[in-house]
Amino acid sequence: QVHVVESGGGSVQTGDSLRLPCATSGRPFSSYAMGWFRQAPGKEREFVAAISRSGANTDYADSVKGRFTISRDNAKNTVYLQMNSLKPEDTAVYYCAATVVAGSGNVINRRDDYYYWGQGTQVTVSS
């Protein structure tokens, strides 16, 4: 059975930083493309960032480009979302997602293409 577990959420001020780790179990971490999504109250779950199996390729939503960085450590079975210069509009529940893909360089940014999901972690940014 595959488990996806996020952590690192919290309440911060505008301009602060947070790092969200996400760990998986159940099969080799390097077999997963990984992604981060977020859902604010009353809104759809939206794409934030994604990274390929190898870590060589990444993709970001326009709203977070230049502020957020996704990375992974395959030796630690962990993907990270480094969030800098946080804004109140970044307030949401952040979800980590994993999916098995064949190519090591493929980046998956569609929500429906992810099979495994974490329970979410709350990030609140106050002005």
CSV table of C-alpha atoms in Angstrom, one decimal:
chain,number,residue,atom,x,y,z
A,1,GLN,CA,0.0,0.0,0.0
A,2,VAL,CA,1.3,3.5,-0.9
A,3,HIS,CA,1.3,6.2,1.7
A,4,VAL,CA,1.9,9.9,1.0
A,5,VAL,CA,2.4,12.1,4.0
A,6,GLU,CA,2.9,15.9,4.0
A,7,SER,CA,4.1,18.0,6.9
A,8,GLY,CA,5.5,21.5,7.6
A,9,GLY,CA,2.3,23.6,7.3
A,10,GLY,CA,1.6,26.4,9.7
A,11,SER,CA,0.6,30.0,10.2
A,12,VAL,CA,3.0,32.7,9.0
A,13,GLN,CA,3.1,36.4,8.1
A,14,THR,CA,3.3,37.9,4.6
A,15,GLY,CA,6.8,37.6,3.2
A,16,ASP,CA,7.8,34.7,5.4
A,17,SER,CA,9.0,31.3,4.2
A,18,LEU,CA,7.9,27.7,4.8
A,19,ARG,CA,9.2,24.4,3.6
A,20,LEU,CA,6.8,21.5,3.1
A,21,PRO,CA,8.3,18.0,3.1
A,22,CYS,CA,6.4,15.0,1.7
A,23,ALA,CA,7.4,11.4,2.1
A,24,THR,CA,6.1,8.3,0.4
A,25,SER,CA,6.2,4.6,1.1
A,26,GLY,CA,5.1,1.5,-0.6
A,27,ARG,CA,7.4,1.3,-3.6
A,28,PRO,CA,10.7,2.9,-4.7
A,29,PHE,CA,10.4,6.7,-4.4
A,30,SER,CA,12.3,7.1,-7.6
A,31,SER,CA,9.4,5.5,-9.5
A,32,TYR,CA,7.1,8.4,-8.8
A,33,ALA,CA,6.6,11.7,-10.5
A,34,MET,CA,5.6,14.1,-7.7
A,35,GLY,CA,3.4,17.2,-7.5
A,36,TRP,CA,2.0,19.7,-5.1
A,37,PHE,CA,-1.5,21.1,-5.3
A,38,ARG,CA,-3.5,23.4,-3.1
A,39,GLN,CA,-7.1,24.1,-2.3
A,40,ALA,CA,-8.4,27.3,-0.8
A,41,PRO,CA,-11.9,27.4,0.8
A,42,GLY,CA,-14.6,27.4,-1.8
A,43,LYS,CA,-12.1,26.9,-4.7
A,44,GLU,CA,-11.0,24.0,-6.8
A,45,ARG,CA,-7.8,22.1,-6.1
A,46,GLU,CA,-5.2,23.7,-8.2
A,47,PHE,CA,-1.7,22.8,-9.5
A,48,VAL,CA,1.2,24.4,-7.7
A,49,ALA,CA,4.4,22.6,-8.8
A,50,ALA,CA,5.6,19.3,-10.1
A,51,ILE,CA,8.9,17.4,-10.5
A,52,SER,CA,10.0,14.5,-12.6
A,53,ARG,CA,11.3,11.2,-11.2
A,54,SER,CA,14.9,12.2,-11.7
A,55,GLY,CA,14.4,15.7,-10.4
A,56,ALA,CA,15.8,17.2,-13.6
A,57,ASN,CA,12.6,18.7,-14.8
A,58,THR,CA,10.1,20.9,-12.9
A,59,ASP,CA,7.0,22.9,-13.6
A,60,TYR,CA,5.2,25.7,-11.7
A,61,ALA,CA,2.0,27.5,-11.7
A,62,ASP,CA,2.4,31.1,-12.9
A,63,SER,CA,1.2,32.3,-9.5
A,64,VAL,CA,4.1,30.8,-7.7
A,65,LYS,CA,7.0,31.0,-10.2
A,66,GLY,CA,10.0,32.7,-8.8
A,67,ARG,CA,8.7,32.3,-5.2
A,68,PHE,CA,8.3,28.5,-4.8
A,69,THR,CA,10.8,25.7,-5.5
A,70,ILE,CA,10.1,22.0,-5.7
A,71,SER,CA,12.9,19.6,-5.2
A,72,ARG,CA,13.4,16.0,-4.2
A,73,ASP,CA,15.8,13.8,-2.4
A,74,ASN,CA,15.4,10.2,-3.7
A,75,ALA,CA,17.7,8.9,-1.1
A,76,LYS,CA,15.4,10.2,1.6
A,77,ASN,CA,12.1,9.3,-0.2
A,78,THR,CA,11.1,13.0,0.2
A,79,VAL,CA,9.9,15.8,-2.0
A,80,TYR,CA,10.0,19.4,-0.8
A,81,LEU,CA,8.1,22.6,-1.6
A,82,GLN,CA,10.1,25.6,-0.5
A,83,MET,CA,7.8,28.6,-0.3
A,84,ASN,CA,9.3,32.1,-0.1
A,85,SER,CA,7.7,35.5,-0.1
A,86,LEU,CA,4.4,34.1,1.0
A,87,LYS,CA,1.3,36.1,0.3
A,88,PRO,CA,-2.2,35.9,1.9
A,89,GLU,CA,-3.5,34.4,-1.4
A,90,ASP,CA,-1.2,31.4,-0.8
A,91,THR,CA,-3.4,30.4,2.1
A,92,ALA,CA,-4.8,26.9,1.4
A,93,VAL,CA,-4.5,23.3,2.2
A,94,TYR,CA,-1.5,22.0,0.4
A,95,TYR,CA,-1.6,18.4,-1.0
A,96,CYS,CA,1.3,16.3,-2.1
A,97,ALA,CA,0.6,13.8,-4.9
A,98,ALA,CA,2.5,10.9,-6.4
A,99,THR,CA,2.1,8.9,-9.6
A,100,VAL,CA,4.1,6.1,-11.2
A,101,VAL,CA,5.4,7.1,-14.6
A,102,ALA,CA,7.7,5.4,-17.1
A,103,GLY,CA,9.9,8.2,-18.1
A,104,SER,CA,12.4,9.7,-15.6
A,105,GLY,CA,12.0,13.1,-17.2
A,106,ASN,CA,8.2,13.4,-17.3
A,107,VAL,CA,6.6,16.2,-15.3
A,108,ILE,CA,2.9,15.7,-14.5
A,109,ASN,CA,0.9,18.8,-13.8
A,110,ARG,CA,-2.7,17.6,-14.3
A,111,ARG,CA,-4.5,16.8,-11.1
A,112,ASP,CA,-6.4,13.8,-12.6
A,113,ASP,CA,-3.1,12.1,-13.6
A,114,TYR,CA,-2.1,11.7,-10.0
A,115,TYR,CA,-3.1,8.4,-8.3
A,116,TYR,CA,-1.8,8.8,-4.7
A,117,TRP,CA,-2.6,11.7,-2.5
A,118,GLY,CA,-1.7,12.9,1.0
A,119,GLN,CA,-4.1,14.2,3.6
A,120,GLY,CA,-3.0,17.8,3.2
A,121,THR,CA,-1.4,20.3,5.4
A,122,GLN,CA,-2.8,23.8,6.2
A,123,VAL,CA,-0.8,26.9,5.2
A,124,THR,CA,-2.2,30.2,6.5
A,125,VAL,CA,-0.5,33.5,5.5
A,126,SER,CA,-1.7,36.6,7.3
A,127,SER,CA,-1.1,40.2,6.3
